[in-house]
Amino acid sequence: MSGTSSPPLATPPHTARDWVQLHLVVLAWGFTAVLGKLLTLPPVEVVVWRTALATLGLVVVTRYMGATLRIPSVVVVKLLGIGLLIGTHWMLFFLSVRLSNVSVCMAAMPTTMLWCTLLEPLFEKGRRISKLELGMGALMVAAVWLIFRVEFTHWAGFAAGLAAAFAGAVFAVMNKVLVSRQHYAVVSCYEMAGAFVASSIALPFFADGGTWFHWPTGQDLICLLVLSQVCTVGAYAAYMDVLRRMSVFNINVTYNLEPVYGIVLAALVFGDTEQMSSGFYLGAGIILAAVIALPILQRARRRRRAGFGEMAGM
């Protein structure tokens, strides 16, 4: 889970350059799992370094954009608390990559949509689960069962991926209200700091051979810089920029291509170690198809209802 909910957006016009920018953002987020596999540091340490470096980068972005980090202390506490969730999401995400591979982890990520569908009615009054969402959820559950059945040797990694998706969904649902009331860079900065706190607290409990902290060098240092500044700070800033000119619908459909980019990049980088059974790709394909189809069907349903409303008003 790579991105966060956003404030209300303006509708297009948008250009071909905006489409390219959006796909580069999604490509960067898909590349995070590849970086997680390339890093030799333990998963929790990866999150500690990622969030620490990203927090510093977001402070610079906040100052550059003329926003202030001086906000009510109550809001700060809430943002730090929500940041604990994104920290948990990332720790589980990188754990999933280490326990299995990039493909298995990325196959689990689209289930965030299913978790959001189940969680939103608990946080939003009057919000109900539609039959369409239930149907898509049932389809995704069947696909998850298929993946567990044909790739049982990767069950631990896939389970960690599902847990990461759940944590990401809780974060997205709880983040929705706060992000619409504060500048996105300020929100991200405090939430990233909260994620740093969460991973730092967890660090001593996941000591690697008695050593619970390592200074990154060589390849690890390069990967962490790319992960924190390009795939986190830079990608999110570019994402928020393109949101000003593109519709939520186009954003959501394109964002759902992240697992595809992640799996393809992993195959290019790691080769045969990312090769999975046909049953896995069938299950992953069903999950991805459900995630992409849902916003399209929801949009068609809204248009149909609007049409019926206009006819009823004649």
Coordinates of C-alpha atoms in Angstrom, one line a residue:
M1 CA 0.0 0.0 0.0
S2 CA 1.8 2.5 -1.3
G3 CA -0.5 5.5 -1.5
T4 CA -3.3 7.2 0.7
S5 CA -6.8 8.6 0.3
S6 CA -7.1 12.0 -1.2
P7 CA -9.3 15.1 -0.9
P8 CA -12.1 15.8 -3.3
L9 CA -10.7 16.2 -6.8
A10 CA -11.4 18.5 -9.8
T11 CA -12.5 16.7 -12.9
P12 CA -10.3 16.7 -16.1
P13 CA -9.1 18.2 -18.5
H14 CA -6.0 16.1 -18.5
T15 CA -3.3 15.3 -21.0
A16 CA -1.3 12.4 -22.3
R17 CA 1.5 13.6 -20.0
D18 CA -0.8 13.2 -17.0
W19 CA -1.5 9.6 -18.0
V20 CA 2.3 8.9 -18.3
Q21 CA 2.9 10.6 -14.9
L22 CA 0.2 8.4 -13.3
H23 CA 1.6 5.2 -14.7
L24 CA 5.1 6.1 -13.6
V25 CA 3.7 6.6 -10.1
V26 CA 2.0 3.2 -10.1
L27 CA 5.2 1.7 -11.6
A28 CA 7.2 3.2 -8.7
W29 CA 4.8 1.7 -6.2
G30 CA 5.0 -1.7 -7.9
F31 CA 8.8 -1.5 -7.7
T32 CA 8.7 -1.3 -3.9
A33 CA 8.3 -5.0 -3.6
V34 CA 11.3 -5.6 -5.9
L35 CA 13.4 -3.3 -3.7
G36 CA 12.2 -5.1 -0.6
K37 CA 13.5 -8.4 -2.1
L38 CA 16.9 -6.8 -3.1
L39 CA 17.4 -5.4 0.4
T40 CA 19.4 -7.6 2.8
L41 CA 18.3 -5.8 5.9
P42 CA 15.5 -7.5 8.0
P43 CA 11.9 -6.3 7.1
V44 CA 11.4 -4.2 10.2
E45 CA 14.7 -2.4 9.7
V46 CA 13.8 -1.7 6.1
V47 CA 10.6 0.1 7.4
V48 CA 12.6 2.0 10.0
W49 CA 15.0 3.4 7.4
R50 CA 12.3 4.0 4.8
T51 CA 10.1 6.0 7.1
A52 CA 12.9 7.9 8.7
L53 CA 14.3 9.0 5.3
A54 CA 10.9 9.6 3.9
T55 CA 9.9 11.8 6.9
L56 CA 12.9 14.0 6.3
G57 CA 12.1 14.2 2.6
L58 CA 8.4 15.1 3.4
V59 CA 9.6 17.9 5.7
V60 CA 11.5 19.4 2.8
V61 CA 8.5 19.0 0.5
T62 CA 6.2 20.6 3.1
R63 CA 8.5 23.6 3.5
Y64 CA 8.9 23.9 -0.2
M65 CA 5.1 24.0 -0.7
G66 CA 4.7 26.7 1.9
A67 CA 2.7 24.5 4.3
T68 CA 3.1 24.6 8.0
L69 CA 3.7 21.7 10.3
R70 CA 2.1 23.6 13.2
I71 CA -1.3 22.0 13.5
P72 CA -3.4 21.3 16.6
S73 CA -1.8 18.7 18.9
V74 CA -5.0 16.6 18.9
V75 CA -4.7 16.3 15.1
V76 CA -1.0 15.5 15.4
V77 CA -1.7 12.6 17.8
K78 CA -4.4 11.2 15.5
L79 CA -2.1 11.4 12.5
L80 CA 0.7 9.7 14.4
G81 CA -1.7 7.0 15.5
I82 CA -2.8 6.4 11.9
G83 CA 0.8 6.3 10.9
L84 CA 1.2 3.3 13.2
L85 CA -1.1 1.5 10.8
I86 CA 0.9 2.3 7.7
G87 CA 4.0 1.2 9.5
T88 CA 2.4 -2.1 10.4
H89 CA 1.2 -2.5 6.8
W90 CA 4.8 -2.0 5.4
M91 CA 6.3 -4.4 8.0
L92 CA 3.9 -7.1 6.9
F93 CA 4.4 -6.2 3.3
F94 CA 8.1 -6.7 3.3
L95 CA 7.8 -9.8 5.5
S96 CA 5.5 -11.2 2.9
V97 CA 8.1 -10.6 0.2
R98 CA 10.8 -12.3 2.3
L99 CA 8.7 -15.3 3.2
S100 CA 7.7 -16.0 -0.4
N101 CA 8.4 -13.8 -3.3
V102 CA 7.3 -10.6 -5.0
S103 CA 4.6 -12.3 -7.1
V104 CA 2.9 -13.8 -4.1
C105 CA 3.0 -10.6 -2.1
M106 CA 1.6 -8.5 -5.0
A107 CA -1.2 -11.0 -5.6
A108 CA -2.4 -10.4 -2.0
M109 CA -2.4 -6.6 -2.2
P110 CA -5.6 -6.1 -4.3
T111 CA -7.6 -7.7 -1.5
T112 CA -7.3 -4.3 0.2
M113 CA -10.5 -3.4 -1.8
L114 CA -12.3 -6.3 -0.1
W115 CA -11.2 -5.3 3.3
C116 CA -12.2 -1.7 2.7
T117 CA -15.7 -2.8 1.5
L118 CA -16.2 -4.7 4.8
L119 CA -14.7 -2.0 7.0
E120 CA -16.2 1.2 5.6
P121 CA -19.7 0.5 7.0
L122 CA -18.2 0.3 10.5
F123 CA -16.7 3.8 10.2
E124 CA -19.2 5.6 8.1
K125 CA -22.8 6.0 9.2
G126 CA -25.3 5.1 6.6
R127 CA -22.7 3.3 4.5
R128 CA -24.0 -0.1 3.4
I129 CA -22.4 -3.0 1.5
S130 CA -24.0 -3.2 -1.9
K131 CA -24.8 -6.5 -3.6
L132 CA -22.2 -5.7 -6.3
E133 CA -19.5 -5.3 -3.7
L134 CA -20.6 -8.5 -1.9
G135 CA -20.5 -10.4 -5.2
M136 CA -17.0 -9.1 -6.0
G137 CA -15.9 -9.9 -2.5
A138 CA -17.1 -13.5 -2.8
L139 CA -15.3 -13.8 -6.1
M140 CA -12.0 -12.6 -4.5
V141 CA -12.4 -15.0 -1.6
A142 CA -12.7 -17.9 -4.1
A143 CA -9.6 -16.6 -5.9
V144 CA -7.7 -16.4 -2.6
W145 CA -8.7 -20.0 -1.8
L146 CA -7.5 -21.1 -5.2
I147 CA -4.1 -19.5 -4.6
F148 CA -3.7 -21.1 -1.2
R149 CA -4.6 -24.4 -2.7
V150 CA -2.2 -24.4 -5.6
E151 CA 0.7 -22.6 -3.9
F152 CA 0.5 -23.9 -0.4
T153 CA 4.2 -23.8 0.0
H154 CA 3.9 -20.0 -0.1
W155 CA 1.1 -19.9 2.5
A156 CA 3.1 -17.9 5.1
G157 CA 4.0 -15.2 2.6
F158 CA 0.5 -15.0 1.2
A159 CA -1.0 -14.8 4.7
A160 CA 1.4 -12.0 5.6
G161 CA 0.4 -10.3 2.4
L162 CA -3.3 -10.6 3.2
A163 CA -2.6 -9.2 6.7
A164 CA -0.7 -6.3 5.1
A165 CA -3.6 -5.6 2.8
F166 CA -6.0 -5.6 5.9
A167 CA -3.7 -3.1 7.7
G168 CA -3.6 -0.9 4.6
A169 CA -7.4 -1.0 4.4
V170 CA -7.8 0.1 8.0
F171 CA -5.3 2.9 7.4
A172 CA -7.2 4.0 4.2
V173 CA -10.6 4.1 5.8
M174 CA -9.5 5.9 9.0
N175 CA -7.3 8.3 7.0
K176 CA -10.1 9.5 4.7
V177 CA -11.5 12.2 7.0
L178 CA -8.2 13.7 8.2
V179 CA -6.6 13.9 4.8
S180 CA -9.4 16.1 3.5
R181 CA -8.9 18.7 6.3
Q182 CA -5.1 19.2 6.2
H183 CA -2.5 19.7 3.5
Y184 CA -1.5 16.3 2.1
A185 CA 2.2 16.9 2.7
V186 CA 1.6 17.8 6.3
V187 CA -0.6 14.7 6.8
S188 CA 1.9 12.5 5.1
C189 CA 4.8 13.9 7.1
Y190 CA 3.2 13.1 10.5
E191 CA 1.9 9.8 9.4
M192 CA 5.3 8.8 8.1
A193 CA 6.7 9.8 11.5
G194 CA 4.1 7.6 13.2
A195 CA 5.1 4.7 10.9
F196 CA 8.7 5.3 12.0
V197 CA 7.7 5.2 15.7
A198 CA 5.8 1.9 15.1
S199 CA 8.7 0.2 13.3
S200 CA 11.2 1.5 15.9
I201 CA 9.1 0.0 18.8
A202 CA 8.9 -3.3 16.9
L203 CA 12.6 -3.3 16.1
P204 CA 14.0 -4.9 19.3
F205 CA 11.5 -7.7 19.1
F206 CA 12.7 -8.8 15.7
A207 CA 16.5 -8.9 16.4
D208 CA 18.4 -10.7 13.7
G209 CA 20.9 -13.0 15.5
G210 CA 20.9 -10.8 18.6
T211 CA 21.7 -7.6 16.6
W212 CA 18.6 -5.4 16.2
F213 CA 20.1 -2.5 14.2
H214 CA 22.4 -2.4 11.1
W215 CA 23.8 0.6 9.2
P216 CA 23.0 0.2 5.5
T217 CA 25.9 0.1 3.1
G218 CA 26.4 -0.5 -0.6
Q219 CA 23.4 -1.9 -2.3
D220 CA 21.2 -1.6 0.7
L221 CA 21.9 2.1 1.0
I222 CA 21.1 2.7 -2.7
C223 CA 17.9 0.7 -2.5
L224 CA 16.8 2.5 0.7
L225 CA 17.3 5.9 -1.0
V226 CA 15.3 4.9 -4.0
L227 CA 12.6 3.3 -1.8
S228 CA 12.3 6.4 0.4
Q229 CA 12.8 9.3 -1.9
V230 CA 11.7 8.0 -5.3
C231 CA 9.0 5.4 -4.5
T232 CA 7.6 7.2 -1.4
V233 CA 8.2 11.0 -1.4
G234 CA 8.6 11.6 -5.1
A235 CA 5.9 9.2 -6.2
Y236 CA 3.4 10.5 -3.7
A237 CA 4.1 14.2 -4.6
A238 CA 3.6 13.3 -8.3
Y239 CA 0.5 11.4 -7.5
M240 CA -1.1 14.3 -5.6
D241 CA -0.1 16.6 -8.5
V242 CA -1.9 14.5 -11.1
L243 CA -4.9 14.2 -8.9
R244 CA -5.6 17.8 -9.6
R245 CA -6.3 17.1 -13.2
M246 CA -7.7 13.5 -13.4
S247 CA -10.9 12.0 -12.2
V248 CA -11.1 9.6 -9.2
F249 CA -12.4 6.9 -11.6
N250 CA -9.4 7.1 -13.9
I251 CA -7.0 7.2 -10.9
N252 CA -8.5 4.1 -9.2
V253 CA -8.6 2.0 -12.4
T254 CA -4.9 2.8 -13.1
Y255 CA -3.8 2.3 -9.5
N256 CA -5.1 -1.2 -9.6
L257 CA -2.4 -2.1 -12.2
E258 CA 0.2 -1.9 -9.4
P259 CA 0.3 -5.7 -8.9
V260 CA 0.7 -6.2 -12.7
Y261 CA 3.7 -3.9 -12.7
G262 CA 5.1 -5.5 -9.6
I263 CA 4.9 -9.0 -10.9
V264 CA 6.3 -8.1 -14.3
L265 CA 9.2 -6.1 -12.8
A266 CA 10.0 -9.0 -10.4
A267 CA 10.0 -11.5 -13.3
L268 CA 12.5 -9.2 -15.2
V269 CA 14.8 -8.7 -12.2
F270 CA 14.6 -12.2 -10.5
G271 CA 13.8 -14.5 -13.4
D272 CA 12.9 -18.1 -12.6
T273 CA 12.5 -17.5 -8.9
E274 CA 9.3 -15.6 -9.7
Q275 CA 7.8 -18.3 -11.9
M276 CA 4.5 -19.6 -10.4
S277 CA 1.9 -22.3 -11.3
S278 CA -0.9 -21.6 -13.8
G279 CA -3.4 -21.9 -10.9
F280 CA -1.6 -19.0 -9.1
Y281 CA -1.9 -16.7 -12.2
L282 CA -5.5 -17.7 -12.6
G283 CA -6.3 -16.7 -9.0
A284 CA -4.3 -13.5 -9.2
G285 CA -5.9 -12.7 -12.5
I286 CA -9.4 -13.1 -10.9
I287 CA -8.5 -10.8 -8.0
L288 CA -7.1 -8.2 -10.4
A289 CA -10.1 -8.4 -12.7
A290 CA -12.5 -8.0 -9.8
V291 CA -10.6 -4.9 -8.6
I292 CA -10.5 -3.3 -12.0
A293 CA -14.1 -4.2 -12.9
L294 CA -15.6 -2.9 -9.6
P295 CA -15.2 0.8 -10.3
I296 CA -16.3 0.4 -13.9
L297 CA -19.5 -1.4 -12.8
Q298 CA -20.1 1.1 -10.0
R299 CA -19.8 4.0 -12.4
A300 CA -22.2 2.3 -14.9
R301 CA -24.7 1.7 -12.0
R302 CA -24.6 5.3 -10.9
R303 CA -25.2 6.4 -14.5
R304 CA -28.1 4.0 -14.8
R305 CA -29.7 5.2 -11.6
A306 CA -29.2 8.9 -12.6
G307 CA -30.9 8.1 -15.9
F308 CA -33.9 6.5 -14.1
G309 CA -34.0 9.5 -11.8
E310 CA -34.2 11.9 -14.7
M311 CA -37.0 9.8 -16.3
A312 CA -38.9 9.7 -13.1
G313 CA -38.7 13.5 -12.8
M314 CA -40.3 14.0 -16.3

